[in-house]
XYZ file of C-alpha atoms in Angstrom:
109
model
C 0.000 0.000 0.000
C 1.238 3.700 -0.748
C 0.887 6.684 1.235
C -1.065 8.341 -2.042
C -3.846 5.967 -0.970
C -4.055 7.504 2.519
C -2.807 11.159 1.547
C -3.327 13.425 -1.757
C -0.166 14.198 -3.800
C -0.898 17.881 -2.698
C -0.390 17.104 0.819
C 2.552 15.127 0.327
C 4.103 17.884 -1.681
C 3.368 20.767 1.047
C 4.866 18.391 4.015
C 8.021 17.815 1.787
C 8.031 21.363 0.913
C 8.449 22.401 4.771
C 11.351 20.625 5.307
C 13.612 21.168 2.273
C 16.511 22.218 4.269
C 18.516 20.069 6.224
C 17.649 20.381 10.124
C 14.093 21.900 9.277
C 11.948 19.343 9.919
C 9.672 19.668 12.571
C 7.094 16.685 13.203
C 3.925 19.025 14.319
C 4.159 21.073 11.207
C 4.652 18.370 9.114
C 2.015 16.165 10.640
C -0.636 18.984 9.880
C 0.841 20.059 6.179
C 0.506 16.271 5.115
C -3.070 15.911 7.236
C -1.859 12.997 8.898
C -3.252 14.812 12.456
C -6.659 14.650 10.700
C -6.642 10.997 9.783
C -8.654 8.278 11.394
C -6.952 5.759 14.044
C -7.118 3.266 11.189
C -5.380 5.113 8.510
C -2.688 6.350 11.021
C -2.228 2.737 11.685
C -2.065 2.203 7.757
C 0.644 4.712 7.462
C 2.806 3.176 10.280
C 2.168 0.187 8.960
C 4.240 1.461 5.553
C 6.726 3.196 7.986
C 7.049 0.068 9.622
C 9.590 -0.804 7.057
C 10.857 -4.554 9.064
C 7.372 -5.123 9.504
C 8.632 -5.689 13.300
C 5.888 -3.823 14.782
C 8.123 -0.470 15.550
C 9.634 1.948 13.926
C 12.777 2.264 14.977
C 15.808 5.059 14.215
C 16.964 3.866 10.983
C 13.535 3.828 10.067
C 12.712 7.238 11.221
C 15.618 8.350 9.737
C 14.609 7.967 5.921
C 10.697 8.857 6.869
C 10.638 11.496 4.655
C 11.544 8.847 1.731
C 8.435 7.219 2.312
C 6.610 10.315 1.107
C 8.859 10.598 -1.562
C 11.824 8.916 -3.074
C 13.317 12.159 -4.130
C 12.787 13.468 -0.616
C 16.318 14.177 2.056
C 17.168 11.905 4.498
C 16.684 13.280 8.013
C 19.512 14.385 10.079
C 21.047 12.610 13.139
C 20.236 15.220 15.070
C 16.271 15.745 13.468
C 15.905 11.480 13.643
C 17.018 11.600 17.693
C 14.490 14.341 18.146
C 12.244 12.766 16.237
C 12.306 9.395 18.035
C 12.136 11.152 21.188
C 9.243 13.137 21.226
C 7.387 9.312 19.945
C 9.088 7.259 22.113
C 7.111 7.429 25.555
C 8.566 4.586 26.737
C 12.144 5.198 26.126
C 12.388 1.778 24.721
C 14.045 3.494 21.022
C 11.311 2.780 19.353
C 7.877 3.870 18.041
C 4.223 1.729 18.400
C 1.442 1.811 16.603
C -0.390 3.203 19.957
C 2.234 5.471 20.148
C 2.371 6.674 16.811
C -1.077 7.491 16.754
C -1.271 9.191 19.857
C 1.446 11.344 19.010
C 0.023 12.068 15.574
C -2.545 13.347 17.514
C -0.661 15.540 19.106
């Protein structure tokens, strides 16, 4: 499944286009340009589940760290610095690594 079946290729566009430069990406803002924070639990879940790159149940740092790739293959890699941040602020139990219930929740957020 792609993320065009969850998300339009407008909203795509205007995440990717807020976080052109390297250490500019900010989850909130991009979470709200692609509508993601307007999404249903289920197609959150659908979304993770493509994230979920290992299929291990998790997404973890190396997946977090080409995220943006997901949206688009042309997109940047994150930086070390945006990943750690990133992983943080979804990782409420410290365990490195993201859930489903997690994910969603902080969607939400």
């Amino acid at each position: 499944m792609a993320l065009s079946s969850i998300l339009t290729e407008a909203e795509i566009a205007a995440g990717l286009q807020s976080c052109q430069a390297a250490d500019s990406f900010d989850y909130k803002t991009f979470f709200v340009k692609v509508g993601l924070n307007s999404k249903s639990k289920d197609q959150i879940a659908k979304v993770f589940g493509i994230l979920d790159q290992d299929r291990s149940g998790f997404i973890e740092e190396e997946e977090l760290k080409f995220f943006l790739k997901n949206f688009s293959a042309s997109a940047r890699a994150l930086t070390d610095a945006e990943t750690k941040a990133f992983l943080a602020a979804g990782d409420s139990d410290r365990d490195g690594k993201i859930g489903v219930d997690g994910k969603t929740a902080f969607i939400k957020m």
